[in-house]
Structures are given as C-alpha cells and as structure tokens.
XYZ file of C-alpha atoms in Angstrom:
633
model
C 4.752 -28.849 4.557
C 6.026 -26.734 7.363
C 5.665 -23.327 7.046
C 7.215 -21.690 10.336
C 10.786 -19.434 8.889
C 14.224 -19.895 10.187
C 16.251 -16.650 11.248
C 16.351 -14.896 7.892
C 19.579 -15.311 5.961
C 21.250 -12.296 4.537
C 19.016 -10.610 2.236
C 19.677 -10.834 -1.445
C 20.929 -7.691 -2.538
C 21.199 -6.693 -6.253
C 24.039 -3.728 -7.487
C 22.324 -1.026 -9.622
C 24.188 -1.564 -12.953
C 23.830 0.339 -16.163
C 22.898 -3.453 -17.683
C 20.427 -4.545 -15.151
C 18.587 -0.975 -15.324
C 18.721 -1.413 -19.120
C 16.950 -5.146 -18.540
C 14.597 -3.408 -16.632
C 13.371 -1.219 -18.729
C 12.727 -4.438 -21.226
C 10.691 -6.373 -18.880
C 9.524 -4.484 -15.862
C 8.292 -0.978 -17.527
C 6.496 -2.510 -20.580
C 2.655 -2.086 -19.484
C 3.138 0.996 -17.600
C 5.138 3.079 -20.129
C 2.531 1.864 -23.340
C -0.159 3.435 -21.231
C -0.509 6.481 -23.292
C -1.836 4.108 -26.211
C -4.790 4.079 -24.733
C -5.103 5.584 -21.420
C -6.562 9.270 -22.555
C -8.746 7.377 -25.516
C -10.552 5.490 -22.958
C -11.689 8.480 -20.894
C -12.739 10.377 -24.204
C -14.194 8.064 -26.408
C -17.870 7.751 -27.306
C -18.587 6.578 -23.870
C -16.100 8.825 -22.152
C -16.417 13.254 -21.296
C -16.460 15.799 -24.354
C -12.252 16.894 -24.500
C -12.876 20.303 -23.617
C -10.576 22.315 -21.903
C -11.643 21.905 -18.558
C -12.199 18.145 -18.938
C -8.934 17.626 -20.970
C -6.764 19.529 -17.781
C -9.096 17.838 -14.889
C -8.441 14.721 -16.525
C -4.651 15.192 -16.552
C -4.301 16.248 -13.430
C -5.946 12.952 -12.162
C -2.931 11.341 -14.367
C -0.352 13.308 -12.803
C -1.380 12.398 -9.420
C -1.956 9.306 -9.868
C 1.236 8.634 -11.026
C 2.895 10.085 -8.031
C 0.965 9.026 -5.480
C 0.566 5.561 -6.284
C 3.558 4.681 -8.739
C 6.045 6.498 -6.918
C 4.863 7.061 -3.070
C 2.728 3.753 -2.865
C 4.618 1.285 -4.644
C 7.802 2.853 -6.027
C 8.501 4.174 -2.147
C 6.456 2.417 0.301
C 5.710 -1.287 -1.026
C 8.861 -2.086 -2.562
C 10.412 -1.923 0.654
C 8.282 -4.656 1.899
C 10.855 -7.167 -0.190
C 10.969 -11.002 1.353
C 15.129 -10.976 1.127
C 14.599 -9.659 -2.330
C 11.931 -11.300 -3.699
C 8.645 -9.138 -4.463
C 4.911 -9.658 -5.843
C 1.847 -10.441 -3.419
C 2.610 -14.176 -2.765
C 5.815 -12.779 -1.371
C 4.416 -9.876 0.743
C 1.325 -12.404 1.850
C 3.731 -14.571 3.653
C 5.820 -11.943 5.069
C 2.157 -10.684 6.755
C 1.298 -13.927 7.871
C 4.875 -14.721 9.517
C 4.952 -10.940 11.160
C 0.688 -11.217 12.077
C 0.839 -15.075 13.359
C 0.138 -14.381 16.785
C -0.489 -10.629 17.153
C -3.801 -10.623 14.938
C -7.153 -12.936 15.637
C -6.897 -15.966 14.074
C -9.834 -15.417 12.212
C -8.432 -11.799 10.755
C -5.356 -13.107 9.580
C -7.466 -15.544 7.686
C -9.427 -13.000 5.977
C -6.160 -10.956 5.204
C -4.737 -14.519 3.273
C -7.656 -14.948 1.558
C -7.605 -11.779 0.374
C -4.078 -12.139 -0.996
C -5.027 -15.362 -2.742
C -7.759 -13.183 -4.390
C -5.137 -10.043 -5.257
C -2.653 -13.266 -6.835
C -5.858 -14.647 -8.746
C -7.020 -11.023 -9.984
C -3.361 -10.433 -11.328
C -3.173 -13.882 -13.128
C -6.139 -12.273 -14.896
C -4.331 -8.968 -15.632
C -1.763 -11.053 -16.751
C -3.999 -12.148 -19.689
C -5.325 -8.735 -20.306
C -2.349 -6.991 -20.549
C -0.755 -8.685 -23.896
C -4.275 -8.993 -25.424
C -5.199 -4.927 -24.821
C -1.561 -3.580 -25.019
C -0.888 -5.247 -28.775
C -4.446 -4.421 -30.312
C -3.553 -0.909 -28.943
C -0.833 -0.558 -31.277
C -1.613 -2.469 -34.396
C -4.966 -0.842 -34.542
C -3.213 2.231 -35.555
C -3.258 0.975 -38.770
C -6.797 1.832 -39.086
C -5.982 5.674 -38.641
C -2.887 5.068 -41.298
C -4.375 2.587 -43.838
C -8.546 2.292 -43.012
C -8.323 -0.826 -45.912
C -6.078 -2.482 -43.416
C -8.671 -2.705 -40.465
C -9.745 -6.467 -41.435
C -5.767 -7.266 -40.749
C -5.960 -5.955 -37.086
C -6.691 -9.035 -35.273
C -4.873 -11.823 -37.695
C -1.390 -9.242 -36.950
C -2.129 -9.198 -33.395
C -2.507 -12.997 -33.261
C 0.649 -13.598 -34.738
C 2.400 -10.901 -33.094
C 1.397 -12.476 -29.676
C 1.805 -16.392 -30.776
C 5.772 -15.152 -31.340
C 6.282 -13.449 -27.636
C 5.316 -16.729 -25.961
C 7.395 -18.845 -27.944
C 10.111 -16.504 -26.850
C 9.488 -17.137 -23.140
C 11.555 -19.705 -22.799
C 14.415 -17.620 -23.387
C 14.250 -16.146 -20.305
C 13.602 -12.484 -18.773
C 17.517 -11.490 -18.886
C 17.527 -12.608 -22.326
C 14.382 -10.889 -23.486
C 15.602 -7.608 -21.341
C 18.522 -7.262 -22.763
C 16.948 -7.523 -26.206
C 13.589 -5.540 -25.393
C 16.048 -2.816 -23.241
C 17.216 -0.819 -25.807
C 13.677 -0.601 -27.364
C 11.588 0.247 -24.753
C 14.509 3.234 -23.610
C 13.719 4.727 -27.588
C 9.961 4.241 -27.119
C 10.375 6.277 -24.199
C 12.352 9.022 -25.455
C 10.331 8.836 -29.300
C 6.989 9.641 -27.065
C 8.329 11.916 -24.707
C 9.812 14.052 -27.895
C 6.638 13.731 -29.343
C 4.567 15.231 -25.977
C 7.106 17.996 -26.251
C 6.719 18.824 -29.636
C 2.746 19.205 -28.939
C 3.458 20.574 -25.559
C 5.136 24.160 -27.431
C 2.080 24.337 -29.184
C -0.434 24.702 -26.010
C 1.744 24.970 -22.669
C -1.443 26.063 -20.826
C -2.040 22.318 -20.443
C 0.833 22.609 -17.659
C -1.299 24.055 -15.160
C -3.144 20.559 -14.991
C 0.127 20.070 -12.396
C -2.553 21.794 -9.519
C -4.674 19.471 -8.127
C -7.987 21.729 -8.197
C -8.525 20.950 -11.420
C -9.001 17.617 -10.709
C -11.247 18.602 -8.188
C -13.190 20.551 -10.241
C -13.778 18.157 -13.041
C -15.560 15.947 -10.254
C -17.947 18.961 -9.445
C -18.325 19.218 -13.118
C -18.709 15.869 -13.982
C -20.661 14.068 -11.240
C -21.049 10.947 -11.539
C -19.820 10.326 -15.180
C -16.594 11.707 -13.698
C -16.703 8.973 -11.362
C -16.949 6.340 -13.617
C -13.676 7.767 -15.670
C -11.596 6.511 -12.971
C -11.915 3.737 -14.967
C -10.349 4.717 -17.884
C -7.753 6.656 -15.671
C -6.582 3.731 -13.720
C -5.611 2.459 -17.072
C -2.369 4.862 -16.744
C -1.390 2.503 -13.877
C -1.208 -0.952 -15.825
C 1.557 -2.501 -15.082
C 2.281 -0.725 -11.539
C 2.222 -4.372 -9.648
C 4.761 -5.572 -12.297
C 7.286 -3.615 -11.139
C 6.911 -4.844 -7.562
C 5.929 -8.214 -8.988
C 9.337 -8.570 -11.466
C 11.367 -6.980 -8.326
C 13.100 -10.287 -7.716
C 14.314 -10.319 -11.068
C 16.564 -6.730 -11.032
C 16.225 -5.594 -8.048
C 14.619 -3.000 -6.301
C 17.155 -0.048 -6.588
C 17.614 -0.758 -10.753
C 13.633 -0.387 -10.701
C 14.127 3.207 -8.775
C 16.456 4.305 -11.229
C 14.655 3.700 -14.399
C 11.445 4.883 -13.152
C 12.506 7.981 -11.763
C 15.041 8.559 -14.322
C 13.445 8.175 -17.550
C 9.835 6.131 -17.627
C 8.204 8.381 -14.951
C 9.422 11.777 -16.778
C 8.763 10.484 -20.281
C 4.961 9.629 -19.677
C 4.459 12.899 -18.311
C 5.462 14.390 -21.085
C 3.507 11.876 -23.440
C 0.184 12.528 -21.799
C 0.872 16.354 -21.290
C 1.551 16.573 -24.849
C -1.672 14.263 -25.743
C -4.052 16.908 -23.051
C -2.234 19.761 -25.605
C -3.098 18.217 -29.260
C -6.737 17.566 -27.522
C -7.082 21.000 -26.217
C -6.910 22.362 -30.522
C -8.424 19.012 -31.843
C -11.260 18.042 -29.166
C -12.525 15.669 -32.092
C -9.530 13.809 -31.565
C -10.648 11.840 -28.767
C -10.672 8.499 -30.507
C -6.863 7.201 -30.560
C -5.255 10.641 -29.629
C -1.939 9.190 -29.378
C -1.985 8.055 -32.917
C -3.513 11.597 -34.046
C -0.756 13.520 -32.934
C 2.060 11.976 -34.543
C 2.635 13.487 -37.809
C 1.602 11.489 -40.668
C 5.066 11.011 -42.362
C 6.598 9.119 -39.308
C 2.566 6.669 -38.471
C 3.906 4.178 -39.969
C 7.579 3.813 -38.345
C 5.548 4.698 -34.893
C 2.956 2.146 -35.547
C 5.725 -0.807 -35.690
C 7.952 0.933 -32.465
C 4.168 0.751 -30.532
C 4.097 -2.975 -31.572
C 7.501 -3.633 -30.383
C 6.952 -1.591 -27.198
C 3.722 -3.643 -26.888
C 5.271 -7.310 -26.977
C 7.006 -6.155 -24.292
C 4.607 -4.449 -21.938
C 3.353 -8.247 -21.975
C 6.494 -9.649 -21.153
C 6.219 -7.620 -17.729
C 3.041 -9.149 -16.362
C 4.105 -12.521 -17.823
C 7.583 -12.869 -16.164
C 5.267 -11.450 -12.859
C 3.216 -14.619 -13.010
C 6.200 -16.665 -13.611
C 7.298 -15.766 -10.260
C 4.063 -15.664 -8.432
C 2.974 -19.524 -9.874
C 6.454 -20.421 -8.499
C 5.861 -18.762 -5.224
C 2.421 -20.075 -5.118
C 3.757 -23.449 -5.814
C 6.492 -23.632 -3.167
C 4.093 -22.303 -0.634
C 1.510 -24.778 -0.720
C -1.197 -22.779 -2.743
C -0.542 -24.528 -6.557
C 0.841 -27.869 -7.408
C 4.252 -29.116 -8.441
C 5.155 -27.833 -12.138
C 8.167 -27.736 -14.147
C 10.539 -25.018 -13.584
C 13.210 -24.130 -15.800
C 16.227 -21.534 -14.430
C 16.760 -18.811 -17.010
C 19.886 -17.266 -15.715
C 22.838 -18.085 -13.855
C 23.215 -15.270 -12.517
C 19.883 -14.113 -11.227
C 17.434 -16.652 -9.083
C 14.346 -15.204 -9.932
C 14.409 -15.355 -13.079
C 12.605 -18.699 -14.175
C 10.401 -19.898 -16.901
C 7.178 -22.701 -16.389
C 6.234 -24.346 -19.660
C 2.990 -24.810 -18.225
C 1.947 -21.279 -17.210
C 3.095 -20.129 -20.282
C 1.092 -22.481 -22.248
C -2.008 -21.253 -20.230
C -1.730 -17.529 -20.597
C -1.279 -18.012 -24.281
C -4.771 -20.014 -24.795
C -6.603 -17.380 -22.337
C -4.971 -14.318 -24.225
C -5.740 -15.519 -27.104
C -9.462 -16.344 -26.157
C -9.518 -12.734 -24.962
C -8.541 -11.177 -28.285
C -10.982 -13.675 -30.299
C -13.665 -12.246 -27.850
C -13.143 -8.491 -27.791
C -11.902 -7.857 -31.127
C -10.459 -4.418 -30.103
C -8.743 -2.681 -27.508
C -11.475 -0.461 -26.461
C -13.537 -3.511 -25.615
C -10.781 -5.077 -23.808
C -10.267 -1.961 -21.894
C -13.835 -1.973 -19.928
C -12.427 -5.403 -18.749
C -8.645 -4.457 -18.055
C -9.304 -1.700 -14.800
C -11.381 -4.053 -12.112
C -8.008 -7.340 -12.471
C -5.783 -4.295 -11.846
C -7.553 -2.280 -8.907
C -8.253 -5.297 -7.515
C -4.818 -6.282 -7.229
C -3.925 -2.765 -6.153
C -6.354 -2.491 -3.384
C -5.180 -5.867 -1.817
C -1.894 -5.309 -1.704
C -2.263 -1.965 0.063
C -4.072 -3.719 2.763
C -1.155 -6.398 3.401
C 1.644 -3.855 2.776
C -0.085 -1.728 5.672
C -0.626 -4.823 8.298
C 3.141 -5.531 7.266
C 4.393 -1.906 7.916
C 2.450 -2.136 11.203
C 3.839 -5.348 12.707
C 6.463 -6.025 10.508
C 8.314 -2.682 10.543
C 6.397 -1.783 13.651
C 5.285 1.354 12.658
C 2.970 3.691 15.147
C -0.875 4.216 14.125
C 0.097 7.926 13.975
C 1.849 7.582 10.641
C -0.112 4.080 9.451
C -3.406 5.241 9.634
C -3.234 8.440 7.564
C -1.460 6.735 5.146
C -3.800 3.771 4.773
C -6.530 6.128 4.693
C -5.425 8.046 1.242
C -4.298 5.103 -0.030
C -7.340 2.646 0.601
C -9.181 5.451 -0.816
C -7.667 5.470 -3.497
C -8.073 2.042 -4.102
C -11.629 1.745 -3.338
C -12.460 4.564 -5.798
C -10.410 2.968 -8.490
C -12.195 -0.478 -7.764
C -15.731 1.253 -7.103
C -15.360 2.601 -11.106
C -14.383 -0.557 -12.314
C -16.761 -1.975 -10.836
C -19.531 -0.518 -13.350
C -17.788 -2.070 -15.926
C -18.430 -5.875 -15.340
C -21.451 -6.175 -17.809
C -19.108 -4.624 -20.147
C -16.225 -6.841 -20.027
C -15.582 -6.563 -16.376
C -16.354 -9.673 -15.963
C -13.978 -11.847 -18.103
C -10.637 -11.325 -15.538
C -13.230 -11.544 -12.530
C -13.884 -14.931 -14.039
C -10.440 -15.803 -14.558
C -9.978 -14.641 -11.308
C -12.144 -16.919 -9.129
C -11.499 -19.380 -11.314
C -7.622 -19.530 -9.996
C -8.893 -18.676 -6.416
C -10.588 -21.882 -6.366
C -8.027 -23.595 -7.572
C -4.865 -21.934 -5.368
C -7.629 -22.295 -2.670
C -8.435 -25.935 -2.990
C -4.798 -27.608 -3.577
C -3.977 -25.632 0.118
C -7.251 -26.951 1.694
C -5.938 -30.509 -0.011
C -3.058 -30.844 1.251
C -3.839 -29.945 4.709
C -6.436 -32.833 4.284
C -4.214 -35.042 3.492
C -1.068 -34.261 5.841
C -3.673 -34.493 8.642
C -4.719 -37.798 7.570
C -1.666 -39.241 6.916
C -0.347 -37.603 10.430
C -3.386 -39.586 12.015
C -2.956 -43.201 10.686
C 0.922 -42.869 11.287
C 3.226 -44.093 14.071
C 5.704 -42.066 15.842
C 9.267 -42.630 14.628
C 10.816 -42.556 17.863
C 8.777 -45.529 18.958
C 9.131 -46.841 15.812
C 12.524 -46.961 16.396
C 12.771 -48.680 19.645
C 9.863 -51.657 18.362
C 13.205 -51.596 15.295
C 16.012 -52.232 18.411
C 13.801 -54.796 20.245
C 12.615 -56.968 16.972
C 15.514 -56.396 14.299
C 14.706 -56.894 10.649
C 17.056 -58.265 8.119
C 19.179 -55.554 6.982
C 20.880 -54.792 3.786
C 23.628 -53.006 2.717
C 23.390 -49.576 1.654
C 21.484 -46.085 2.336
C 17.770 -45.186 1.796
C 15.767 -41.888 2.385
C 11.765 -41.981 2.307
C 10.593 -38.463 1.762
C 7.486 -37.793 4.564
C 5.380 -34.519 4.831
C 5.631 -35.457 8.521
C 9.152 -35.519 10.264
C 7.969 -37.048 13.496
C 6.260 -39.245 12.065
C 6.874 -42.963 9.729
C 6.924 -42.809 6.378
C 4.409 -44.678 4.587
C 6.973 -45.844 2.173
C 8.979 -47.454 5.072
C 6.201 -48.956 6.527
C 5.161 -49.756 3.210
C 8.852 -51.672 2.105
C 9.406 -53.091 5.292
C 5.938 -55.028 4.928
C 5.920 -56.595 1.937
C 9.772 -56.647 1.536
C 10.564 -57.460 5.030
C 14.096 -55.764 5.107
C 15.958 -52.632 6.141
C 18.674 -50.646 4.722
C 22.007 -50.437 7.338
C 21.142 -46.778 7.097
C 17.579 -45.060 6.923
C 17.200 -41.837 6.502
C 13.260 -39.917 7.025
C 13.521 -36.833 5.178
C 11.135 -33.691 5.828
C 10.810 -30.976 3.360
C 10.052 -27.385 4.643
C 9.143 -24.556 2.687
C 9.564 -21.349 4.698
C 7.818 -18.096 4.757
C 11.498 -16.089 2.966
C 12.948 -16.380 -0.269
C 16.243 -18.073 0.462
C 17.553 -20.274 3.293
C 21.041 -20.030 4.198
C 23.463 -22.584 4.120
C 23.507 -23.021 7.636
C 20.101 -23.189 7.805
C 19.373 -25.752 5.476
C 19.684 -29.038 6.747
C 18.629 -30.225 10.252
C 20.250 -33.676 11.226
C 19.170 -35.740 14.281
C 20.614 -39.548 14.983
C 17.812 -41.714 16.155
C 20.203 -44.395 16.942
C 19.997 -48.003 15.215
C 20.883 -46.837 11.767
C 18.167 -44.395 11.947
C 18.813 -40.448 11.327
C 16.030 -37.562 10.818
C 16.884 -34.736 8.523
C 14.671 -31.752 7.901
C 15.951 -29.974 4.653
C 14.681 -26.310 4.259
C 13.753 -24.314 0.961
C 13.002 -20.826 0.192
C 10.242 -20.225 -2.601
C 12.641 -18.528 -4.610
C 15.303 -21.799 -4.203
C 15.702 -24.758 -6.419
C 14.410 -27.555 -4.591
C 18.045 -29.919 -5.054
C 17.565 -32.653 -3.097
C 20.660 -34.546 -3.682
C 22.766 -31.866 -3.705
C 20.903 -30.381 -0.319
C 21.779 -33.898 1.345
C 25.789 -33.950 -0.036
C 26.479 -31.169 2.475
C 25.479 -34.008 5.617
C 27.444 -36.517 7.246
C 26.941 -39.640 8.680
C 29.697 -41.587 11.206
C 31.792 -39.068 10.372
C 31.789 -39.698 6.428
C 30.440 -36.969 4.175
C 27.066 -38.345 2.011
C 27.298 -39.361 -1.396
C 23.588 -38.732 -2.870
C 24.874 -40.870 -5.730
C 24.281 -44.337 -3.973
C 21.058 -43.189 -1.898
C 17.947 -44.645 -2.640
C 14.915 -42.420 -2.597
C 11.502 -44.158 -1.317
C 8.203 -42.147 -1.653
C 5.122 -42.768 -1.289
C 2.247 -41.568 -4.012
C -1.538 -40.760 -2.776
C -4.149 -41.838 -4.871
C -6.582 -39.590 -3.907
C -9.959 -40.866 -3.857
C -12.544 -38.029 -3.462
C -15.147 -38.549 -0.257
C -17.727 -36.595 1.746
C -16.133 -37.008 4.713
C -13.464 -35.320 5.460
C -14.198 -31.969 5.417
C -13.819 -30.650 1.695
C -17.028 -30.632 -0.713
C -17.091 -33.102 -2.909
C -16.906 -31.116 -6.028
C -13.672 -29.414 -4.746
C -12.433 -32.792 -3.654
C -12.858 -34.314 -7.569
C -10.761 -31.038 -8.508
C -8.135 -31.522 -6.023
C -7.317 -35.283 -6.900
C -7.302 -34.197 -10.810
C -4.737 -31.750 -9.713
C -3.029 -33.900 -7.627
C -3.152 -36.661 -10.627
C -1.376 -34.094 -12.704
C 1.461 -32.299 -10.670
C 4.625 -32.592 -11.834
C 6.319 -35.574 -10.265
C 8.393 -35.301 -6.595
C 11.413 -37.320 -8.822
C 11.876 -34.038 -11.396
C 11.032 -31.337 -9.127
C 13.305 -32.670 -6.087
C 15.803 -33.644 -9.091
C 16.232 -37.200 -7.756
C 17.410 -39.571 -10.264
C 14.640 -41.705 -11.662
C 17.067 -45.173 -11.602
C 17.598 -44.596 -8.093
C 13.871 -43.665 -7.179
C 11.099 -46.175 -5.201
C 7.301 -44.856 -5.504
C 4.929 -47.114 -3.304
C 1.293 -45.965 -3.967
C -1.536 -45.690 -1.236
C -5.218 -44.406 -1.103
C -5.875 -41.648 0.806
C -9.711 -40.696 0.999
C -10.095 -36.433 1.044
C-alpha cells in the first residue's frame, strides 16, 4: 500500500440546509446534549462535594467554560477546520499530520505523534461502547425516582432498548437523522424550558458566568475539587462526535446547530439544574429528574430514552467512519462496507463493527448495572481522546496551516492544560471503572497496531523475493510464451514489481494473456481522489501495461469501474471480459522476521478473516483467479 497523496482534489463541500442541520441534530448532538442526565449528579453524589451554594456556582462555572472553550473554541472553531477534503475524526486528522510532518519533524517524533493517534482512535472505540451503555441507564433509571417498585426493570428496559438501536444501524445515519432530528430538536427545547422555569426561581445562579468562582471552588475544594473534573468532563461526551460524524453533514450544518440551539439549550439545562440545587441541596442524586415536576416524569422519562438511543447513534456512526478510515489506511483489515446514502459518502454502515459494539455494550451494562458506575469509567476513553487530538490538531496548524509559534504556543498551552487536567482526574478513577475502556482501548491498539506492522512485513517480503517487471518484461520479448486470447490483471501491493499470481500462472500454466495488466492499489493520505487523479497508465511494451489506481479512505474501492475509464490501443476497457488474478498469503507465523510471535499468531488470524479482495474491490467472483502462497511473518 502506498501511502504518499496526489495534489488534493477539490474539497468536498457540503450546503448548510435546513434538512441536513435537522439530521444533525439526530446523529451528531446525541451524547453531548443528554449530558445534563448525569453530568451535575456525578459531581454531587455520595462521592462527589456537598451542593452548597458556593460549590453548586463553582461547579457551573467550570461547565460554562468548559463548554466554550473546548466545544466551541477547541473543536467547534479550531479542529473542525483541520477537515481532510471534508472528512473529520482522528484517523483523518492523523494522516493529514503525517503527510504535512513527513519530512519537517524527526523521524522518530512523527512516530510517537502516530502512535499516539492510534491510541486517541483506540480510546474512542472504547467511548464508543460507553456512551450507549451510560447514556440509556441514565434515562430509564428515572423510573426509580417515579415508580421505586420499578427499579428491578432498569437493566432488562435498557437491554432491550439498546438491542433495538443496533438493529437499526443498518438503516443508515441519514435515515436515523432524519427520524431522530425532530426528537432530539424537542429534547432540546423541553430541557431548556425546563432550566428556565427553575432559573426564575433562583437567578443568582447566573453569576456562575464569572470565572472566579470556578477559581474559588478549587481553593475551597483542594484536591477533592480536583478529582470533580471527572464528573465535569462528563458535560463534554460526545464533543469528538461532532468532529468525528463531520464527514457525514458537514462542518458548517454542525456550526449551525450547535451554536443555534444545542449550545444555548444546555446552558440553560444546567443553569436551571445549579438553581433547583441551590433550594434542594439534598437533591444531588439525579437532579435532572428532581426538578421536573411530577405530573410530566413520566412523559420526560420516555423523551430521555428517546434522546438517549440517539446520543449512541453519534459515537456509533463516529466509529463507523473511523474503522473505515482505519481500514483503508492500512491500520484494520478488509471488512464489509455497506453505502447508506446516495447522496452523502460518508455515510456507511459495517455489519461487523456493529456486531462488536453491541456484545461490548452490552457486557458493559451486565457489569455496571447503573449509570453512576459506568460514569467513573466513561471520563478517562473521552479525555484521552481529547488530549490526543489537541496534540495532532496543533502539529497540523503548525506545518499544515503554517502557523507562527507566537499564536501556536499559547494556544496549545491552555488547551493541553486543559486536557491534561481532565485526563489527570480521570485518571483516579481506573480502580473504579476506569479501567474497562482503557482495556478496550489497548486491546484495539494492539490490534490497529499489529495488522500495520503486518503488512509492512509482508510487502517487504514479498518486495524481496520478487523480480522487477521491467526485466521481467524484456526475459517475456526474448523467450515468448504461448499466448492466449483475452485480458488479465493480477492485483500486486508492489507496482514495480511481478506479481506472484503471474509468476505463479505462467509456471504451472505455462501461458500468457495477449494483454497483461499489473495493477497497484494506493490508498492516499485525503479523502477523495479526483478523477484525474485516479488511474496511472504506463505501456511496458509486449502486451504488458502498469496501472496504479488511487483511492481515498472515504471512496468505494470499484475496481472495475476504476479500470472502465482506461484505454488500451486506442479502445476504451471493458472490465466485463477482464480476468482478475490474485494472489492469497497464507501467513505462517515465525520468529524471524521481526514481529513477536504472539503478535504474529494474531496477525495471520486477522489476516485469515478479512473480508475477501473479490467483495471489497467488487470484482466479480466468476471472473476472479486466487493462487495461494506462504509467506512466513
């Protein structure tokens, strides 16, 4: 796989529509905007400060400011405009900072700064089993506070409720948005009425707006305020979905509905919790629940499970797209991709992700029982994530956008801090739950980590044992074969190179096709690849022609229809009457060649499993050739 980027096609560029905003709101602003269900419970629960009044403003004013400066400056403002043509999330923004950082970083820093971007991807695969496990417990537990009896029927409703939003996954984001849309807009309003209607009782709780009392509650609080950063980091769930899903609406529909409505309408939520606490400090425990009045619990009990389902469908369409980027960029193996829209390319569905966030979330409700227990583990996936990305986002602002260490470093500097404080709270946590998305975490770092260290292996070794095609070529004009009619292509990872399939057929078949064509496969560092980028044709002479066909990570890999745009003696293709050779590894773990042999087992089991080159390059199976060989990794 060849990862050096043609010049960048034009960038793809969504219209703000009333529609896509609406989608938006259905799929993007999920986790962030059912925040309030638990966000203020966490920091004033048994384990949390006493709600008094100068906890209960300190503690909102670390809200309000961390909703504007990392929502809306950091991410909202800053990192959203680090967009790969489009396309957003961390596997995105890691391979814009390693095509702008190639050769103006050590080799050995730009290393570490991929690494850590694998890590951010694996701690967000891990928030993405949190988040629908936490975020649906959140609101059916409310009918403890309604209907105490009911409390045994917590997790069996929350099971169910969660089987039914990944069986509806395969409907698509625009399809779930447009259904979700609606529903999330009159969650929104429904809590921001409800923070108003508390808000005329105590208005005081306004002046939480000015910083010092943030300040203060530190000096106040010590260390115990410390640690509830972790339960205020919680109001920033679901702030890397909106970069992560920014592929699927586009950035400016993102803008709109944050600014306009979700950003204003949690305010006003969490101001008017801060105001019921400030007359009811005993209501600590599920404050969001005990300031709705009693008549309209039950009605705002199912509107927080519907709001819930979909604060899940955010992070889930988020690691939709990052498996797929992951997967096109060398870092996961081939899997089955379905297109969900016409209309929209990012929007895409894999059967097998899917399948594996539903047995994880469900082992994560089955484990923690409650949403307070799953909240200890929720902070360190997402502060992780957060603190990553801030790191690439500022090496891509410096040599990407070039910007001057005057303005980069006091900007890193608040924001790193930031991070680190978030992370450095979270971190306390891990004995408490912390540790179940760490887990999940290294356990996709390792895998991300070895399928890339794989295949490197193995293109190396296959580069080594190969001949040059270009002498190949010449041996082909000096000692001619018997030919037969028609065309072939054999798929290499290596364009200068032979393909093991030809050497492979003309061995034990002892014959040549009139025309051969080596195909190359390149997955660049962007997106999309233009059409006049996409397909590199050199004649070799003797019936021989090298073609290099280039993908974005946001493309459908169509190999037939890629090769229908080339010409040969003047005569346009027909991928109809090709016929595709490949060749198949069979891995055979060894000690040898320079991968332990533990991580070697796991790479051929991977490599045993990966969705086959026939489906995901859509060539047709009747006109297909697979010629297996053992490489040793």
């Amino acid at each position: 796989m060849n990862s050096q980027a043609p010049p960048h096609p034009a960038s793809k560029v969504q219209s703000i529509s009333a529609a896509l905003v609406t989608s938006a709101l259905g799929v993007v602003f999920g986790d962030i905007a059912t925040s309030p269900l638990y966000a203020l419970q966490a920091a004033f629960d048994s384990h949390g400060v006493q709600a008094n009044r100068d906890n209960v403003l300190g503690l909102l004013s670390l809200v309000f400011w961390a909703l504007i400066i990392v929502v809306s400056c950091k991410y909202v403002a800053f990192i959203m405009r680090a967009n790969n043509n489009g396309e957003g999330g961390i596997m995105s923004l890691m391979a814009l900072t390693r095509e702008v950082c190639r050769d103006k970083i050590p080799r050995g820093l730009l290393a570490v700064a991929l690494s850590l971007g694998l890590i951010g991807a694996a701690l967000f695969f891990g928030d993405s089993v949190i988040t629908p496990a936490v975020s649906v417990l959140s609101a059916v537990e409310g009918l403890q506070l309604a209907a105490p009896a009911l409390k045994a029927w917590v997790l069996p409703i929350s099971i169910v409720i969660l089987f039914g939003l990944f069986l509806l996954q395969r409907m698509g984001s625009a399809h779930v948005g447009k259904i979700f849309g609606p529903v999330m807009a009159l969650w929104l309003v429904v809590i921001a009425i409800l923070g108003v209607y508390r808000l005329l009782d105590r208005p005081e709780v306004l002046w939480a707006i000015d910083p010092m009392y943030a300040l203060h509650y530190f000096g106040t609080n010590g260390f115990r305020g410390f640690e509830t950063l972790g339960a205020v980091i919680l109001v920033l769930t679901g702030a890397e979905a909106l970069y992560a899903d920014m592929g699927h609406f586009g950035a400016g529909s993102i803008r709109v509905a944050w600014f306009a409505l979700v950003l204003p309408c949690l305010l006003l939520s969490y101001f008017g919790q801060g105001a019921y606490l400030l007359g009811n400090a005993a209501a600590g425990e599920m404050p969001f629940y005990r300031m709705v009045p009693h008549a309209l619990l039950y009605p705002m009990i199912v509107l927080a499970a519907l709001a819930t389902v979909i604060a899940s469908q955010a992070v889930i369409a988020g690691a939709f797209s990052m498996a797929r980027q992951a997967m096109l960029l060398g870092y996961l193996p081939r899997m089955r991709v379905q297109h969900t829209s016409h209309h929209v390319e990012g929007q895409v569905y894999l059967p097998g992700i899917n399948l594996l966030l539903l047995i994880l979330v469900m082992a994560a409700v089955l484990i923690f029982r409650s949403s307070d227990a799953l909240a200890s583990a929720y902070g360190i996936a997402v502060s992780g994530t957060m603190l990553v990305t801030t790191i690439l986002a500022l090496l891509y602002a410096r040599f990407g956008w070039q910007w001057r260490y005057v303005a980069l470093v006091p900007l890193g500097i608040v924001l790193i801090t930031i991070d680190v404080a978030f992370f450095g709270a979270n971190i306390l946590k891990i004995a408490s739950g912390g540790w179940f998305p760490l887990l999940l975490g290294v356990m996709m770092y390792v895998l991300m980590s070895s399928w890339h260290r794989g295949r490197q292996i193995l293109i190396s070794h296959l580069s080594r044992d190969g001949l040059e095609l270009k002498s190949f070529v010449t041996g082909i004009a000096a000692h001619p074969p018997h030919r037969v009619e028609g065309s072939a292509v054999f798929l290499t990872a290596r364009s200068s190179g032979v393909p093991v399939a030809l050497l492979h057929n003309l061995k034990h078949n002892r014959v040549l096709h009139h025309t051969n064509i080596v195909l190359t496969l390149e997955f660049v560092n962007a997106p999309f690849v233009s059409t006049t980028n996409r397909l590199h044709h050199i004649e070799l002479g003797d019936g021989f022609h090298q073609v290099n066909l280039r993908f974005g990570f946001a493309e459908d890999t169509d190999v037939p229809q890629a090769l229908s745009a080339m010409e040969i003696d003047g005569e346009p293709v027909d991928p109809n009457r090709l016929t595709y050779f490949a060749s198949r590894e069979n891995i055979v773990p060894s000690r040898l060649h320079g991968m332990s042999l533990w991580r070697a087992h796991l790479f051929a089991l991977m490599a045993r499993n990966a969705l086959a080159a026939t489906t995901h390059f859509h060539l047709p199976d009747n006109r297909m050739v697979e010629i297996g060989t053992r490489v040793d990794v």
